[in-house]
């Protein structure tokens, strides 16, 4: 498995720090953003392979960031992964699909699922 470029976007500083540390230890190149605007700027300049987006953030939520990224980067170029602290219900699932997300993980049990995603990519 070669390292991936991963942008982690979350307004929770502790989660950002722990998730990025784990991903770096796994051999990935990681950058972080604390909000949607910062995420958009970083994604455009750095062009990560994966963007992990928190669903709920102030000012611009993960769905809005995903919609904007998807207009700039097709699915084959950049994978968008929705991270949420709550289980994915039908409405959220449809919204995530419409926004252009490729995958969904929940923050509580999601890391193993994300590692599998990286391996399979």
JSON list of C-alpha atoms in Angstrom, two decimals:
[
{"chain": "A", "resi": 1, "resn": "UNK", "atom": "CA", "xyz": [0.00, 0.00, 0.00]},
{"chain": "A", "resi": 2, "resn": "UNK", "atom": "CA", "xyz": [1.52, 3.29, -1.04]},
{"chain": "A", "resi": 3, "resn": "UNK", "atom": "CA", "xyz": [0.80, 6.36, 1.01]},
{"chain": "A", "resi": 4, "resn": "UNK", "atom": "CA", "xyz": [-2.15, 8.50, 0.01]},
{"chain": "A", "resi": 5, "resn": "UNK", "atom": "CA", "xyz": [-2.58, 12.25, 0.21]},
{"chain": "A", "resi": 6, "resn": "UNK", "atom": "CA", "xyz": [-5.41, 12.77, 2.69]},
{"chain": "A", "resi": 7, "resn": "UNK", "atom": "CA", "xyz": [-7.07, 16.01, 3.72]},
{"chain": "A", "resi": 8, "resn": "UNK", "atom": "CA", "xyz": [-8.93, 15.73, 7.03]},
{"chain": "A", "resi": 9, "resn": "UNK", "atom": "CA", "xyz": [-11.53, 18.44, 7.68]},
{"chain": "A", "resi": 10, "resn": "UNK", "atom": "CA", "xyz": [-13.17, 18.81, 11.08]},
{"chain": "A", "resi": 11, "resn": "UNK", "atom": "CA", "xyz": [-13.86, 21.67, 13.48]},
{"chain": "A", "resi": 12, "resn": "UNK", "atom": "CA", "xyz": [-12.96, 19.40, 16.42]},
{"chain": "A", "resi": 13, "resn": "UNK", "atom": "CA", "xyz": [-9.24, 20.03, 17.01]},
{"chain": "A", "resi": 14, "resn": "UNK", "atom": "CA", "xyz": [-8.74, 16.90, 19.14]},
{"chain": "A", "resi": 15, "resn": "UNK", "atom": "CA", "xyz": [-10.27, 14.66, 16.48]},
{"chain": "A", "resi": 16, "resn": "UNK", "atom": "CA", "xyz": [-8.20, 16.34, 13.76]},
{"chain": "A", "resi": 17, "resn": "UNK", "atom": "CA", "xyz": [-5.00, 15.78, 15.72]},
{"chain": "A", "resi": 18, "resn": "UNK", "atom": "CA", "xyz": [-5.68, 12.14, 16.60]},
{"chain": "A", "resi": 19, "resn": "UNK", "atom": "CA", "xyz": [-6.99, 11.09, 13.18]},
{"chain": "A", "resi": 20, "resn": "UNK", "atom": "CA", "xyz": [-4.16, 12.78, 11.30]},
{"chain": "A", "resi": 21, "resn": "UNK", "atom": "CA", "xyz": [-1.58, 11.21, 13.65]},
{"chain": "A", "resi": 22, "resn": "UNK", "atom": "CA", "xyz": [-2.99, 7.72, 13.04]},
{"chain": "A", "resi": 23, "resn": "UNK", "atom": "CA", "xyz": [-3.06, 8.27, 9.27]},
{"chain": "A", "resi": 24, "resn": "UNK", "atom": "CA", "xyz": [0.53, 9.59, 9.26]},
{"chain": "A", "resi": 25, "resn": "UNK", "atom": "CA", "xyz": [1.68, 6.57, 11.26]},
{"chain": "A", "resi": 26, "resn": "UNK", "atom": "CA", "xyz": [0.03, 4.39, 8.60]},
{"chain": "A", "resi": 27, "resn": "UNK", "atom": "CA", "xyz": [2.28, 6.04, 6.01]},
{"chain": "A", "resi": 28, "resn": "UNK", "atom": "CA", "xyz": [-0.02, 8.66, 4.51]},
{"chain": "A", "resi": 29, "resn": "UNK", "atom": "CA", "xyz": [0.68, 12.30, 3.80]},
{"chain": "A", "resi": 30, "resn": "UNK", "atom": "CA", "xyz": [-1.89, 14.29, 5.76]},
{"chain": "A", "resi": 31, "resn": "UNK", "atom": "CA", "xyz": [-3.02, 17.89, 5.86]},
{"chain": "A", "resi": 32, "resn": "UNK", "atom": "CA", "xyz": [-5.82, 19.24, 8.02]},
{"chain": "A", "resi": 33, "resn": "UNK", "atom": "CA", "xyz": [-8.38, 22.01, 7.81]},
{"chain": "A", "resi": 34, "resn": "UNK", "atom": "CA", "xyz": [-10.61, 23.31, 10.60]},
{"chain": "A", "resi": 35, "resn": "UNK", "atom": "CA", "xyz": [-13.39, 24.63, 8.35]},
{"chain": "A", "resi": 36, "resn": "UNK", "atom": "CA", "xyz": [-14.90, 24.40, 4.89]},
{"chain": "A", "resi": 37, "resn": "UNK", "atom": "CA", "xyz": [-13.26, 27.48, 3.39]},
{"chain": "A", "resi": 38, "resn": "UNK", "atom": "CA", "xyz": [-9.80, 26.31, 4.47]},
{"chain": "A", "resi": 39, "resn": "UNK", "atom": "CA", "xyz": [-10.61, 22.83, 3.11]},
{"chain": "A", "resi": 40, "resn": "UNK", "atom": "CA", "xyz": [-11.57, 24.19, -0.32]},
{"chain": "A", "resi": 41, "resn": "UNK", "atom": "CA", "xyz": [-8.40, 26.26, -0.58]},
{"chain": "A", "resi": 42, "resn": "UNK", "atom": "CA", "xyz": [-6.16, 23.37, 0.51]},
{"chain": "A", "resi": 43, "resn": "UNK", "atom": "CA", "xyz": [-7.89, 20.84, -1.75]},
{"chain": "A", "resi": 44, "resn": "UNK", "atom": "CA", "xyz": [-7.40, 23.10, -4.76]},
{"chain": "A", "resi": 45, "resn": "UNK", "atom": "CA", "xyz": [-3.73, 23.81, -4.07]},
{"chain": "A", "resi": 46, "resn": "UNK", "atom": "CA", "xyz": [-2.65, 20.39, -2.74]},
{"chain": "A", "resi": 47, "resn": "UNK", "atom": "CA", "xyz": [-5.04, 18.06, -4.64]},
{"chain": "A", "resi": 48, "resn": "UNK", "atom": "CA", "xyz": [-5.38, 15.20, -2.11]},
{"chain": "A", "resi": 49, "resn": "UNK", "atom": "CA", "xyz": [-6.46, 11.68, -3.11]},
{"chain": "A", "resi": 50, "resn": "UNK", "atom": "CA", "xyz": [-9.02, 11.59, -0.29]},
{"chain": "A", "resi": 51, "resn": "UNK", "atom": "CA", "xyz": [-10.90, 14.30, 1.57]},
{"chain": "A", "resi": 52, "resn": "UNK", "atom": "CA", "xyz": [-12.47, 13.27, 4.89]},
{"chain": "A", "resi": 53, "resn": "UNK", "atom": "CA", "xyz": [-15.18, 15.81, 5.60]},
{"chain": "A", "resi": 54, "resn": "UNK", "atom": "CA", "xyz": [-17.03, 16.32, 8.85]},
{"chain": "A", "resi": 55, "resn": "UNK", "atom": "CA", "xyz": [-20.75, 16.65, 8.18]},
{"chain": "A", "resi": 56, "resn": "UNK", "atom": "CA", "xyz": [-21.42, 19.40, 10.73]},
{"chain": "A", "resi": 57, "resn": "UNK", "atom": "CA", "xyz": [-19.11, 22.41, 10.71]},
{"chain": "A", "resi": 58, "resn": "UNK", "atom": "CA", "xyz": [-19.77, 26.11, 11.27]},
{"chain": "A", "resi": 59, "resn": "UNK", "atom": "CA", "xyz": [-20.15, 28.47, 8.29]},
{"chain": "A", "resi": 60, "resn": "UNK", "atom": "CA", "xyz": [-19.90, 25.80, 5.56]},
{"chain": "A", "resi": 61, "resn": "UNK", "atom": "CA", "xyz": [-20.89, 22.20, 6.31]},
{"chain": "A", "resi": 62, "resn": "UNK", "atom": "CA", "xyz": [-19.36, 19.10, 4.76]},
{"chain": "A", "resi": 63, "resn": "UNK", "atom": "CA", "xyz": [-22.13, 18.76, 2.18]},
{"chain": "A", "resi": 64, "resn": "UNK", "atom": "CA", "xyz": [-21.51, 22.26, 0.82]},
{"chain": "A", "resi": 65, "resn": "UNK", "atom": "CA", "xyz": [-17.75, 21.66, 0.69]},
{"chain": "A", "resi": 66, "resn": "UNK", "atom": "CA", "xyz": [-18.35, 18.36, -1.15]},
{"chain": "A", "resi": 67, "resn": "UNK", "atom": "CA", "xyz": [-20.62, 20.01, -3.72]},
{"chain": "A", "resi": 68, "resn": "UNK", "atom": "CA", "xyz": [-18.00, 22.66, -4.45]},
{"chain": "A", "resi": 69, "resn": "UNK", "atom": "CA", "xyz": [-15.14, 20.15, -4.61]},
{"chain": "A", "resi": 70, "resn": "UNK", "atom": "CA", "xyz": [-17.14, 17.89, -6.90]},
{"chain": "A", "resi": 71, "resn": "UNK", "atom": "CA", "xyz": [-17.59, 20.72, -9.43]},
{"chain": "A", "resi": 72, "resn": "UNK", "atom": "CA", "xyz": [-13.79, 21.10, -9.50]},
{"chain": "A", "resi": 73, "resn": "UNK", "atom": "CA", "xyz": [-12.63, 17.48, -9.20]},
{"chain": "A", "resi": 74, "resn": "UNK", "atom": "CA", "xyz": [-14.33, 14.42, -10.75]},
{"chain": "A", "resi": 75, "resn": "UNK", "atom": "CA", "xyz": [-14.75, 11.24, -8.70]},
{"chain": "A", "resi": 76, "resn": "UNK", "atom": "CA", "xyz": [-11.80, 9.51, -10.36]},
{"chain": "A", "resi": 77, "resn": "UNK", "atom": "CA", "xyz": [-9.46, 12.30, -9.25]},
{"chain": "A", "resi": 78, "resn": "UNK", "atom": "CA", "xyz": [-10.52, 12.89, -5.64]},
{"chain": "A", "resi": 79, "resn": "UNK", "atom": "CA", "xyz": [-12.54, 10.67, -3.30]},
{"chain": "A", "resi": 80, "resn": "UNK", "atom": "CA", "xyz": [-14.83, 12.44, -0.85]},
{"chain": "A", "resi": 81, "resn": "UNK", "atom": "CA", "xyz": [-15.61, 10.69, 2.44]},
{"chain": "A", "resi": 82, "resn": "UNK", "atom": "CA", "xyz": [-18.33, 11.97, 4.76]},
{"chain": "A", "resi": 83, "resn": "UNK", "atom": "CA", "xyz": [-17.55, 11.64, 8.48]},
{"chain": "A", "resi": 84, "resn": "UNK", "atom": "CA", "xyz": [-20.42, 11.91, 10.91]},
{"chain": "A", "resi": 85, "resn": "UNK", "atom": "CA", "xyz": [-20.86, 11.39, 14.61]},
{"chain": "A", "resi": 86, "resn": "UNK", "atom": "CA", "xyz": [-24.30, 9.90, 14.05]},
{"chain": "A", "resi": 87, "resn": "UNK", "atom": "CA", "xyz": [-25.52, 6.88, 12.08]},
{"chain": "A", "resi": 88, "resn": "UNK", "atom": "CA", "xyz": [-26.37, 7.44, 8.45]},
{"chain": "A", "resi": 89, "resn": "UNK", "atom": "CA", "xyz": [-30.13, 7.67, 7.93]},
{"chain": "A", "resi": 90, "resn": "UNK", "atom": "CA", "xyz": [-31.92, 7.63, 4.57]},
{"chain": "A", "resi": 91, "resn": "UNK", "atom": "CA", "xyz": [-32.14, 11.43, 4.28]},
{"chain": "A", "resi": 92, "resn": "UNK", "atom": "CA", "xyz": [-28.47, 11.97, 5.10]},
{"chain": "A", "resi": 93, "resn": "UNK", "atom": "CA", "xyz": [-27.50, 9.16, 2.74]},
{"chain": "A", "resi": 94, "resn": "UNK", "atom": "CA", "xyz": [-29.41, 10.72, -0.16]},
{"chain": "A", "resi": 95, "resn": "UNK", "atom": "CA", "xyz": [-27.98, 14.14, 0.67]},
{"chain": "A", "resi": 96, "resn": "UNK", "atom": "CA", "xyz": [-24.45, 12.72, 0.73]},
{"chain": "A", "resi": 97, "resn": "UNK", "atom": "CA", "xyz": [-24.96, 11.09, -2.65]},
{"chain": "A", "resi": 98, "resn": "UNK", "atom": "CA", "xyz": [-26.32, 14.30, -4.17]},
{"chain": "A", "resi": 99, "resn": "UNK", "atom": "CA", "xyz": [-23.42, 16.32, -2.72]},
{"chain": "A", "resi": 100, "resn": "UNK", "atom": "CA", "xyz": [-20.95, 14.01, -4.47]},
{"chain": "A", "resi": 101, "resn": "UNK", "atom": "CA", "xyz": [-19.61, 11.92, -1.59]},
{"chain": "A", "resi": 102, "resn": "UNK", "atom": "CA", "xyz": [-18.09, 8.56, -2.53]},
{"chain": "A", "resi": 103, "resn": "UNK", "atom": "CA", "xyz": [-18.17, 6.98, 0.94]},
{"chain": "A", "resi": 104, "resn": "UNK", "atom": "CA", "xyz": [-19.48, 7.44, 4.46]},
{"chain": "A", "resi": 105, "resn": "UNK", "atom": "CA", "xyz": [-17.85, 6.55, 7.76]},
{"chain": "A", "resi": 106, "resn": "UNK", "atom": "CA", "xyz": [-19.04, 7.19, 11.28]},
{"chain": "A", "resi": 107, "resn": "UNK", "atom": "CA", "xyz": [-16.47, 8.77, 13.58]},
{"chain": "A", "resi": 108, "resn": "UNK", "atom": "CA", "xyz": [-16.94, 6.21, 16.31]},
{"chain": "A", "resi": 109, "resn": "UNK", "atom": "CA", "xyz": [-16.28, 2.99, 14.33]},
{"chain": "A", "resi": 110, "resn": "UNK", "atom": "CA", "xyz": [-15.12, 4.46, 11.07]},
{"chain": "A", "resi": 111, "resn": "UNK", "atom": "CA", "xyz": [-11.37, 4.18, 11.12]},
{"chain": "A", "resi": 112, "resn": "UNK", "atom": "CA", "xyz": [-11.23, 0.47, 10.28]},
{"chain": "A", "resi": 113, "resn": "UNK", "atom": "CA", "xyz": [-13.69, 1.09, 7.45]},
{"chain": "A", "resi": 114, "resn": "UNK", "atom": "CA", "xyz": [-11.54, 3.94, 6.16]},
{"chain": "A", "resi": 115, "resn": "UNK", "atom": "CA", "xyz": [-8.37, 1.83, 6.30]},
{"chain": "A", "resi": 116, "resn": "UNK", "atom": "CA", "xyz": [-10.15, -0.78, 4.16]},
{"chain": "A", "resi": 117, "resn": "UNK", "atom": "CA", "xyz": [-11.20, 1.97, 1.74]},
{"chain": "A", "resi": 118, "resn": "UNK", "atom": "CA", "xyz": [-7.57, 3.07, 1.40]},
{"chain": "A", "resi": 119, "resn": "UNK", "atom": "CA", "xyz": [-6.39, -0.50, 0.84]},
{"chain": "A", "resi": 120, "resn": "UNK", "atom": "CA", "xyz": [-9.03, -1.14, -1.82]},
{"chain": "A", "resi": 121, "resn": "UNK", "atom": "CA", "xyz": [-8.49, 2.17, -3.66]}
]
